[in-house]
């Protein structure tokens, strides 16, 4: 800190750098007018991180809430936390609505929509809790190393990812996809698990280890599914599209039915269906549907796979 | 912040949401009494993160300690830091003991056990430092890009993971597995390297890049082993178990002897032994033991592997 | 916190542990004199993290700068931020120069070099901004799910990694490789994308998902390249070197020409060239050059690959 | 920060200073064994400051609570805040009880007393709020410059002092005088108003400006009294006591009846009574009782003092 | 922290206390409807403290600004700081306007007024700086112990009080008296100097020591005046008003002409004039005007007072 | 926060204000070149506050140190704290030396002087502790309300002021008067007690209440003296000096011999001597020496003053 100021000669051409950056911004703005910031402020990942941390506590007060919380005070804590965090969320919703509409967020219509979205999100929280209960139980049952449900909630990256996803998915469904994406990326950064907030996931998903898991926007996952690290549920891409582009909008990620297990490193691509109760082996590369009860390993998956891609 | 309060009409049904969450908790508690929080407080990942940061400094004072530390004051800094962090650790130990026993942590017996565990952990720190010295040297020697031991300690995710693991492993061995798991997940989140605290790892492990590495609970790793990104030392699972469940307790992860090298993406599954000095190529899938000095690449590993799974 | 002090008997042999750690340090210092800290202080990852956060804001003021920034005040904010962060960076540069020279950082020559490096880095910032503009556009164009350039800048891990890389690469080129490495590891930790600061990357790189991507020190990447998760651009290693060591210095990582696409999990090893416009399929293992316009999938890559390794 | 460490020669005899301080402590401990710390930990002014700040918000939620508090969420906020702060207060009570008893705070009896004191304190809070309402109204009515009750609560040092005093007085009455004293000194430091927590003060006290006001331990003040800056309600001291010592225990400070006004700089000493509705002029020195309705100025308070004011 | 939760029985009747406080609030609201919070949010002393700290730096950048500020970057720092702090101030202005109007701060008219007040305040800052320069010089010249102007700016409580006053006075004059009062009380709390923001003070006021100084709302002070600790420039009160009330509105505090000196403890009351160049001795009690050049000591101020001083 | 930016029209003439402030600075610099900042950085009150807080803990570790400090770890804590704080102090000393010399603080001579001053200050700490022990005992003995030495150390503003003074006085004597003054003003702001760091004060001073106490630069105070609130030990000024100026340098404040008591509000002016064991009554105005054992009240100090007290 003091080094620079102790040497009076320490200099760099500040005005020149400021001017150079200004010119770069002007170039961009002239060439890419359609990409100008449409609102005055953008949603804030830092604000959303704090909101999600608060909601985690409100969902699981005695486990993820403040360390000194007494059972007698649970509802007070939850009510105060929700009120604080939902107001903060409403502000972020307003920013996204204003930004995507190119409109001034002070316009009345936006505020009403922000209220409606916030209220709908709030009312969904009890269901989110019930789904997460199922996820926690699935992790506890699925991992012989788990010693208690408390440990699962505190430690398991798969659970951290699912808490984020189940909240992000509600935001996505309610029409604030940028907030949803920010929440999903918070989990991705912390766990290495990248679940698009559009993915529909049934109760009781267990993701073990998790680093490198990618689940795409239109994936549909049933109940009690188990997924290990580095599994991709992706879109099938370059065979059918000469520019290597994913077609937008249409369902393009796998449907995984109830009770399927997918071992580490498996790559499942395209709008295919993995039938109920199937087991997909490690590193399998799969681009075709399989009937219920299938057991797929590298041998039988690859015989059909690589050559045709 | 002010947006919400500026519009008096901004509302969501707070009481209804609080009631909904209460009902969801009650449902859980009625159905899953065995999963109730057993103690009043759980260990805290945030507290353990701070403890580990403090211990890092005490282990490597002039490199990871405070920036202004003078050599004359090293022991004062170490003594003060240890006293502070060991007290904080003892409190976390007490929380786990109380939580796992379902007992009140104020009960005298727990406090004595917490003291014993803390003292044993403290006395192990010099050995932890010596093991980490070997890991640091191994990273320096193993990576031609490493310019100094300082750079290795400051930057390498593999070293960050090993500092956490060697401390977590002591906690695991001393009977506080939940603390151990929390410490391991702190490293997992930061580095993408997921080492179960039960894994036994000899001196001088070098993990390069590291993202996606998974090392299981009963893995045994010798001295001077090198492991690259996305390597799994896992349990062999679905061939022998029709529910796809890992059998608990028994040794089920690989034994890796001294001086083995395992390249990126290799998957080594089951209680097999990789003989001393073997080299496992990238993306190899291996589920059988190999003698000392073996060189395994995709070609010879896969010919035996996929079909039989 | 209070538990320990409430029990007067809570004790561990503090002096013994301090002495044990002192002995371990002395052993190290006697055996490894060449690895002694060469300067008095090392660069600080925490300080560099703050510097990079500040520079992000100065590069994209209305998107990554302070939430309340008004367009009228852009240049004031940028000028003040740059002055603050460049001074802090100069201090870190001084620490690396002092550390690597084994010299006292107060020596005049080091200060002059630190000034020169800081000024050159500052003057490069407008170009960095223009390159990042191209990266952002590439991500926006390459991902059909991207709704706005704002979303790309705020959320996409690939963009976060490229902001770090383009700054780290300048530091690397200017002769402070340890700072560059620290900056690269900050991105690696947050995104799972591990780009060595030495890698030369053209405008418009799009990295999707990103977890597990590794790009080596001498890799050369052209313009408008697309890379998916878990792709490795690595050095070819154990076939030609009986100790399994990477040879240092010489170009040893791939050259990827303009407009190449590399799908998830592909492993590209050695100083080979991927010709302009080629497409590399998922999980492909490739160790030979391919001509422009090639389409490589597992089938045709693997027939030549595994056996020969 | 870096200056010291940049010069390797920067030194002071650290061990010698540590030894000198140890010797000074040992001297003290040998000579003054009765003044040894009686408990292991002392109450913390910082902790009490935070507790009082929290209680201020719970007492006046929409004025001194969090800026975004909505009326619908008042009770949740209050309940959560009280639970948190009362637990923190209980911990401080335990420390004082343990300290004053020379006992281990883990002894059961102390914990029960701490619970009782905390509960009694909590139940007194509604009365404290009603008394403070009267104080606020008195300030609003008494100061023609006051524009709103909000301004009085936010700005007036006299109100800040009374919030602290009314809470401190309860602690004093409940048997934790050290906590009470700490709370009183927090107000003294911030406002220059020094009210001993033992003083009994009726509803509606208005202290204007306040700097230099001193109110002693056994003072008794009626309702609707007004006091200006630098007023002392002290003990009469040196005339009757040749050592200049205040006699302990017995009532020794003034009794001020309802509706008395005491102007700036007046000094009222000894267990005298100022009769209801009296007015004491600025700088008056008074050591004798006066009947109700008296008007005392410098002239008539002291036979030789100026009478023209 | 943990003490409470370690004893499961630790309880206080939380619901009862919450209900008691609710009843107390309802009583207040029923009886004192005119004192209800008129807006939804009140200005925040904490926010204003931060604003004033920021403006101090912008006024005296190389002395009270950030420690590492370089002269080349002064204007960038000032521009950025002003923009940030003036936006924060505008928000506080909006809160006072909304609060005092009983109106919704989102109403357009309020926002325009807030803009006007903010702009007028901003444009006055250069004059504030020039007045403060004179105050600083006066303190330097008036105190033989002052070693440099830097020391005066950093240390002297009188200067701290004048920085606050000159900013508060502008706010007062621009129609936001509550903000002005909050700023004045921030200085009062820190310095013991209580200057009402309405007081008109000429250039070059020197306040030495300062504790206990009180300067009233309608006081008028000329240039180059010197005031010592515990001086009161107050309203004359109880002689002419049988309720002891100050009459509101009319000028009621002293006029102090240029070059007057007032020594410690003097009390000057009422709308009297102290003629140019007069000297008022310590502890003098004065309630009548005096001609220019007067020297007043205790003896001649009060016929009976001591004349030997 | 968001209000301003939500209204695009919110504006103030930022460039104009920046220019106005620049002009004001230029005017000052042209007219007052001798008052230009002489060094590049000034000492920091915030830094000194932190240093003093640290030293308080090192002086009284079990009372003012960290709450969880165990006796076994006292010396580690002290050694580490001293090393940290003395380095920080050395940096502040360097800033004052550089500033007062107008020299570059990197000049070698200044660094050596900073080392010498730091070392001398450090070696004086054990004596400071012994003097403060006497002050604490004097407060405990002198105040019948004091319940323990712990309470005195934690709560009494007189002790807070003396800790600051005894440290500030060493800095003053060692040639860094600006640091000394900053430390003194930190205490003044917090306690209302204004002791010039030059004052020489013997062991066992007891200051009760303290608000408004002023002790001048050349005052000399013996052992076991007691002083109450609003006492001034000042310079005699205007009788002998027609400009009302204090003569610089020469002893001009009182000498107070051992065991003197000075009650509240007394004003003692000029280089007079209060003989050993004298008692000065409240509000006394004294400008002449008095022999040992004198008892002075308002009556006999001033021929016309009240004699009945």
Tab-separated table of N, CA and C in Angstrom, chain D residues 57-163:
chain	number	residue	atom	x	y	z
D	57	UNK	N	-34.133	-1.334	18.390
D	57	UNK	CA	-34.958	-1.631	17.230
D	57	UNK	C	-36.231	-2.363	17.611
D	58	UNK	N	-36.123	-3.299	18.561
D	58	UNK	CA	-37.305	-4.050	18.965
D	58	UNK	C	-38.293	-3.153	19.715
D	59	UNK	N	-37.782	-2.145	20.402
D	59	UNK	CA	-38.662	-1.229	21.140
D	59	UNK	C	-39.366	-0.251	20.193
D	60	UNK	N	-38.657	0.223	19.194
D	60	UNK	CA	-39.228	1.205	18.257
D	60	UNK	C	-39.006	0.701	16.830
D	61	UNK	N	-39.746	-0.353	16.438
D	61	UNK	CA	-39.369	-1.060	15.208
D	61	UNK	C	-39.421	-0.198	13.944
D	62	UNK	N	-40.470	0.615	13.786
D	62	UNK	CA	-40.574	1.345	12.520
D	62	UNK	C	-39.694	2.597	12.497
D	63	UNK	N	-39.122	2.976	13.640
D	63	UNK	CA	-38.270	4.170	13.652
D	63	UNK	C	-36.795	3.820	13.793
D	64	UNK	N	-36.473	2.849	14.668
D	64	UNK	CA	-35.069	2.507	14.897
D	64	UNK	C	-34.732	1.101	14.411
D	65	UNK	N	-35.723	0.420	13.827
D	65	UNK	CA	-35.463	-0.918	13.287
D	65	UNK	C	-34.838	-0.837	11.897
D	66	UNK	N	-34.822	-1.969	11.197
D	66	UNK	CA	-34.178	-1.971	9.878
D	66	UNK	C	-34.952	-1.097	8.899
D	67	UNK	N	-34.257	-0.431	7.967
D	67	UNK	CA	-34.909	0.562	7.112
D	67	UNK	C	-36.045	0.007	6.274
D	68	UNK	N	-35.979	-1.282	5.931
D	68	UNK	CA	-36.998	-1.787	5.017
D	68	UNK	C	-38.131	-2.509	5.739
D	69	UNK	N	-38.195	-2.403	7.053
D	69	UNK	CA	-39.219	-3.152	7.785
D	69	UNK	C	-40.629	-2.721	7.359
D	70	UNK	N	-41.443	-3.706	7.046
D	70	UNK	CA	-42.832	-3.397	6.705
D	70	UNK	C	-43.710	-3.651	7.929
D	71	UNK	N	-44.776	-2.854	8.091
D	71	UNK	CA	-45.638	-3.047	9.269
D	71	UNK	C	-46.138	-4.485	9.404
D	72	UNK	N	-46.406	-5.148	8.286
D	72	UNK	CA	-46.903	-6.528	8.369
D	72	UNK	C	-45.914	-7.458	9.064
D	73	UNK	N	-44.652	-7.095	9.051
D	73	UNK	CA	-43.644	-8.021	9.560
D	73	UNK	C	-43.074	-7.585	10.911
D	74	UNK	N	-43.705	-6.563	11.519
D	74	UNK	CA	-43.167	-6.041	12.781
D	74	UNK	C	-42.940	-7.117	13.840
D	75	UNK	N	-43.975	-7.910	14.101
D	75	UNK	CA	-43.849	-8.872	15.191
D	75	UNK	C	-42.808	-9.950	14.902
D	76	UNK	N	-42.697	-10.367	13.649
D	76	UNK	CA	-41.652	-11.341	13.317
D	76	UNK	C	-40.270	-10.753	13.621
D	77	UNK	N	-40.106	-9.517	13.182
D	77	UNK	CA	-38.816	-8.862	13.433
D	77	UNK	C	-38.534	-8.761	14.930
D	78	UNK	N	-39.552	-8.330	15.674
D	78	UNK	CA	-39.357	-8.144	17.112
D	78	UNK	C	-39.045	-9.481	17.784
D	79	UNK	N	-39.828	-10.491	17.456
D	79	UNK	CA	-39.613	-11.798	18.091
D	79	UNK	C	-38.230	-12.353	17.789
D	80	UNK	N	-37.826	-12.257	16.540
D	80	UNK	CA	-36.510	-12.784	16.184
D	80	UNK	C	-35.394	-11.973	16.842
D	81	UNK	N	-35.558	-10.656	16.832
D	81	UNK	CA	-34.530	-9.799	17.423
D	81	UNK	C	-34.422	-10.050	18.926
D	82	UNK	N	-35.567	-10.119	19.581
D	82	UNK	CA	-35.526	-10.363	21.029
D	82	UNK	C	-34.869	-11.701	21.332
D	83	UNK	N	-35.246	-12.710	20.592
D	83	UNK	CA	-34.683	-14.023	20.900
D	83	UNK	C	-33.159	-14.002	20.764
D	84	UNK	N	-32.689	-13.403	19.686
D	84	UNK	CA	-31.248	-13.329	19.465
D	84	UNK	C	-30.568	-12.502	20.563
D	85	UNK	N	-31.116	-11.327	20.842
D	85	UNK	CA	-30.436	-10.426	21.771
D	85	UNK	C	-30.564	-10.898	23.211
D	86	UNK	N	-31.679	-11.510	23.542
D	86	UNK	CA	-31.826	-11.990	24.924
D	86	UNK	C	-30.897	-13.171	25.182
D	87	UNK	N	-30.680	-13.988	24.176
D	87	UNK	CA	-29.680	-15.052	24.358
D	87	UNK	C	-28.288	-14.457	24.567
D	88	UNK	N	-27.980	-13.450	23.781
D	88	UNK	CA	-26.666	-12.814	23.940
D	88	UNK	C	-26.562	-12.147	25.304
D	89	UNK	N	-27.656	-11.541	25.751
D	89	UNK	CA	-27.648	-10.892	27.064
D	89	UNK	C	-27.480	-11.934	28.171
D	90	UNK	N	-28.193	-13.047	28.038
D	90	UNK	CA	-28.068	-14.115	29.039
D	90	UNK	C	-26.614	-14.557	29.181
D	91	UNK	N	-25.916	-14.635	28.059
D	91	UNK	CA	-24.510	-15.022	28.099
D	91	UNK	C	-23.692	-13.976	28.875
D	92	UNK	N	-23.967	-12.714	28.661
D	92	UNK	CA	-23.251	-11.661	29.389
D	92	UNK	C	-23.603	-11.700	30.876
D	93	UNK	N	-24.863	-11.952	31.171
D	93	UNK	CA	-25.278	-12.066	32.577
D	93	UNK	C	-24.508	-13.196	33.248
D	94	UNK	N	-24.424	-14.318	32.547
D	94	UNK	CA	-23.689	-15.473	33.071
D	94	UNK	C	-22.234	-15.092	33.365
D	95	UNK	N	-21.648	-14.300	32.488
D	95	UNK	CA	-20.258	-13.894	32.705
D	95	UNK	C	-20.142	-13.012	33.942
D	96	UNK	N	-21.059	-12.079	34.129
D	96	UNK	CA	-20.960	-11.252	35.334
D	96	UNK	C	-21.216	-12.069	36.588
D	97	UNK	N	-22.222	-12.930	36.552
D	97	UNK	CA	-22.498	-13.746	37.735
D	97	UNK	C	-21.284	-14.603	38.071
D	98	UNK	N	-20.713	-15.232	37.055
D	98	UNK	CA	-19.534	-16.072	37.283
D	98	UNK	C	-18.373	-15.246	37.790
D	99	UNK	N	-18.202	-14.090	37.222
D	99	UNK	CA	-17.091	-13.235	37.615
D	99	UNK	C	-17.250	-12.740	39.044
D	100	UNK	N	-18.465	-12.316	39.411
D	100	UNK	CA	-18.618	-11.745	40.751
D	100	UNK	C	-18.639	-12.828	41.805
D	101	UNK	N	-19.046	-14.045	41.411
D	101	UNK	CA	-19.057	-15.127	42.393
D	101	UNK	C	-17.709	-15.822	42.489
D	102	UNK	N	-16.811	-15.485	41.584
D	102	UNK	CA	-15.543	-16.207	41.568
D	102	UNK	C	-15.739	-17.650	41.193
D	103	UNK	N	-16.898	-17.926	40.607
D	103	UNK	CA	-17.264	-19.325	40.367
D	103	UNK	C	-17.180	-19.650	38.895
D	104	UNK	N	-17.240	-20.915	38.608
D	104	UNK	CA	-17.284	-21.401	37.245
D	104	UNK	C	-18.685	-21.156	36.704
D	105	UNK	N	-18.807	-20.424	35.585
D	105	UNK	CA	-20.147	-20.132	35.069
D	105	UNK	C	-20.907	-21.363	34.617
D	106	UNK	N	-20.238	-22.517	34.543
D	106	UNK	CA	-20.959	-23.720	34.152
D	106	UNK	C	-21.722	-24.314	35.326
D	107	UNK	N	-21.474	-23.821	36.529
D	107	UNK	CA	-22.196	-24.316	37.699
D	107	UNK	C	-23.694	-24.085	37.496
D	108	UNK	N	-24.527	-25.109	37.746
D	108	UNK	CA	-25.961	-24.997	37.432
D	108	UNK	C	-26.658	-23.788	38.040
D	109	UNK	N	-26.421	-23.489	39.293
D	109	UNK	CA	-27.130	-22.404	39.951
D	109	UNK	C	-27.013	-21.090	39.199
D	110	UNK	N	-25.833	-20.802	38.674
D	110	UNK	CA	-25.645	-19.552	37.947
D	110	UNK	C	-26.523	-19.506	36.710
D	111	UNK	N	-26.592	-20.627	36.003
D	111	UNK	CA	-27.394	-20.646	34.781
D	111	UNK	C	-28.856	-20.368	35.098
D	112	UNK	N	-29.348	-20.942	36.194
D	112	UNK	CA	-30.742	-20.671	36.550
D	112	UNK	C	-30.946	-19.196	36.869
D	113	UNK	N	-30.000	-18.630	37.608
D	113	UNK	CA	-30.142	-17.195	37.916
D	113	UNK	C	-30.092	-16.372	36.644
D	114	UNK	N	-29.214	-16.747	35.739
D	114	UNK	CA	-29.139	-15.999	34.479
D	114	UNK	C	-30.462	-16.084	33.732
D	115	UNK	N	-31.077	-17.265	33.739
D	115	UNK	CA	-32.388	-17.393	33.087
D	115	UNK	C	-33.418	-16.490	33.750
D	116	UNK	N	-33.433	-16.510	35.072
D	116	UNK	CA	-34.425	-15.697	35.780
D	116	UNK	C	-34.242	-14.213	35.482
D	117	UNK	N	-32.992	-13.767	35.516
D	117	UNK	CA	-32.742	-12.349	35.261
D	117	UNK	C	-33.136	-11.990	33.835
D	118	UNK	N	-32.768	-12.851	32.891
D	118	UNK	CA	-33.109	-12.574	31.493
D	118	UNK	C	-34.610	-12.490	31.312
D	119	UNK	N	-35.322	-13.454	31.906
D	119	UNK	CA	-36.780	-13.458	31.751
D	119	UNK	C	-37.392	-12.210	32.374
D	120	UNK	N	-36.934	-11.840	33.578
D	120	UNK	CA	-37.487	-10.651	34.243
D	120	UNK	C	-37.193	-9.400	33.419
D	121	UNK	N	-35.998	-9.341	32.877
D	121	UNK	CA	-35.640	-8.203	32.030
D	121	UNK	C	-36.545	-8.154	30.802
D	122	UNK	N	-36.760	-9.302	30.180
D	122	UNK	CA	-37.587	-9.345	28.972
D	122	UNK	C	-39.009	-8.876	29.279
D	123	UNK	N	-39.547	-9.355	30.415
D	123	UNK	CA	-40.930	-8.996	30.742
D	123	UNK	C	-41.073	-7.515	31.059
D	124	UNK	N	-39.967	-6.873	31.409
D	124	UNK	CA	-40.037	-5.443	31.722
D	124	UNK	C	-40.001	-4.569	30.470
D	125	UNK	N	-39.722	-5.139	29.330
D	125	UNK	CA	-39.527	-4.306	28.142
D	125	UNK	C	-40.759	-3.497	27.750
D	126	UNK	N	-41.973	-4.061	27.813
D	126	UNK	CA	-43.119	-3.205	27.476
D	126	UNK	C	-43.210	-1.961	28.371
D	127	UNK	N	-42.929	-2.106	29.668
D	127	UNK	CA	-42.939	-0.927	30.537
D	127	UNK	C	-41.845	0.056	30.155
D	128	UNK	N	-40.687	-0.461	29.792
D	128	UNK	CA	-39.612	0.426	29.351
D	128	UNK	C	-40.070	1.230	28.141
D	129	UNK	N	-40.738	0.562	27.206
D	129	UNK	CA	-41.219	1.271	26.025
D	129	UNK	C	-42.196	2.391	26.427
D	130	UNK	N	-43.095	2.115	27.385
D	130	UNK	CA	-44.063	3.145	27.777
D	130	UNK	C	-43.360	4.337	28.453
D	131	UNK	N	-42.370	4.042	29.280
D	131	UNK	CA	-41.624	5.141	29.908
D	131	UNK	C	-40.899	5.965	28.842
D	132	UNK	N	-40.309	5.277	27.885
D	132	UNK	CA	-39.578	5.999	26.837
D	132	UNK	C	-40.533	6.801	25.961
D	133	UNK	N	-41.745	6.284	25.732
D	133	UNK	CA	-42.733	7.088	25.002
D	133	UNK	C	-42.947	8.426	25.703
D	134	UNK	N	-43.033	8.367	27.031
D	134	UNK	CA	-43.222	9.612	27.787
D	134	UNK	C	-41.999	10.512	27.664
D	135	UNK	N	-40.817	9.924	27.682
D	135	UNK	CA	-39.600	10.738	27.526
D	135	UNK	C	-39.576	11.421	26.160
D	136	UNK	N	-39.958	10.665	25.131
D	136	UNK	CA	-39.939	11.213	23.780
D	136	UNK	C	-40.936	12.365	23.669
D	137	UNK	N	-42.137	12.147	24.195
D	137	UNK	CA	-43.134	13.220	24.168
D	137	UNK	C	-42.634	14.442	24.925
D	138	UNK	N	-41.987	14.223	26.068
D	138	UNK	CA	-41.482	15.343	26.866
D	138	UNK	C	-40.436	16.123	26.082
D	139	UNK	N	-39.580	15.431	25.338
D	139	UNK	CA	-38.577	16.130	24.537
D	139	UNK	C	-39.245	16.907	23.414
D	140	UNK	N	-40.237	16.267	22.811
D	140	UNK	CA	-40.936	16.937	21.719
D	140	UNK	C	-41.649	18.189	22.229
D	141	UNK	N	-42.337	18.053	23.357
D	141	UNK	CA	-43.064	19.191	23.902
D	141	UNK	C	-42.117	20.249	24.451
D	142	UNK	N	-40.985	19.806	25.004
D	142	UNK	CA	-40.100	20.740	25.702
D	142	UNK	C	-39.187	21.530	24.791
D	143	UNK	N	-38.991	21.046	23.581
D	143	UNK	CA	-38.051	21.727	22.692
D	143	UNK	C	-38.814	22.339	21.519
D	144	UNK	N	-38.900	23.664	21.483
D	144	UNK	CA	-39.653	24.280	20.387
D	144	UNK	C	-39.033	23.986	19.025
D	145	UNK	N	-37.767	23.578	18.994
D	145	UNK	CA	-37.114	23.290	17.719
D	145	UNK	C	-37.453	21.898	17.188
D	146	UNK	N	-38.047	21.048	18.027
D	146	UNK	CA	-38.354	19.678	17.578
D	146	UNK	C	-39.482	19.707	16.565
D	147	UNK	N	-39.281	19.081	15.418
D	147	UNK	CA	-40.300	19.102	14.371
D	147	UNK	C	-41.180	17.871	14.376
D	148	UNK	N	-40.684	16.769	14.874
D	148	UNK	CA	-41.494	15.552	14.911
D	148	UNK	C	-40.920	14.611	15.947
D	149	UNK	N	-41.775	13.709	16.367
D	149	UNK	CA	-41.343	12.672	17.295
D	149	UNK	C	-40.250	11.808	16.657
D	150	UNK	N	-40.338	11.615	15.346
D	150	UNK	CA	-39.306	10.845	14.646
D	150	UNK	C	-37.932	11.486	14.840
D	151	UNK	N	-37.886	12.802	14.654
D	151	UNK	CA	-36.617	13.517	14.796
D	151	UNK	C	-36.064	13.343	16.208
D	152	UNK	N	-36.953	13.435	17.195
D	152	UNK	CA	-36.510	13.280	18.586
D	152	UNK	C	-35.866	11.908	18.793
D	153	UNK	N	-36.522	10.859	18.297
D	153	UNK	CA	-36.000	9.511	18.492
D	153	UNK	C	-34.678	9.293	17.745
D	154	UNK	N	-34.581	9.869	16.577
D	154	UNK	CA	-33.376	9.646	15.773
D	154	UNK	C	-32.187	10.476	16.246
D	155	UNK	N	-32.442	11.708	16.700
D	155	UNK	CA	-31.343	12.665	16.867
D	155	UNK	C	-30.998	13.034	18.303
D	156	UNK	N	-31.948	13.037	19.213
D	156	UNK	CA	-31.702	13.721	20.478
D	156	UNK	C	-30.798	12.911	21.402
D	157	UNK	N	-29.692	13.480	21.809
D	157	UNK	CA	-28.801	12.726	22.705
D	157	UNK	C	-29.476	12.390	24.033
D	158	UNK	N	-30.375	13.258	24.490
D	158	UNK	CA	-31.071	12.964	25.740
D	158	UNK	C	-31.899	11.690	25.635
D	159	UNK	N	-32.502	11.467	24.480
D	159	UNK	CA	-33.289	10.243	24.289
D	159	UNK	C	-32.363	9.035	24.188
D	160	UNK	N	-31.271	9.194	23.472
D	160	UNK	CA	-30.305	8.096	23.413
D	160	UNK	C	-29.853	7.713	24.823
D	161	UNK	N	-29.587	8.710	25.648
D	161	UNK	CA	-29.152	8.427	27.020
D	161	UNK	C	-30.250	7.743	27.815
D	162	UNK	N	-31.485	8.174	27.629
D	162	UNK	CA	-32.573	7.573	28.405
D	162	UNK	C	-32.868	6.138	27.959
D	163	UNK	N	-32.762	5.846	26.653
D	163	UNK	CA	-32.943	4.450	26.227
D	163	UNK	C	-31.917	3.574	26.947
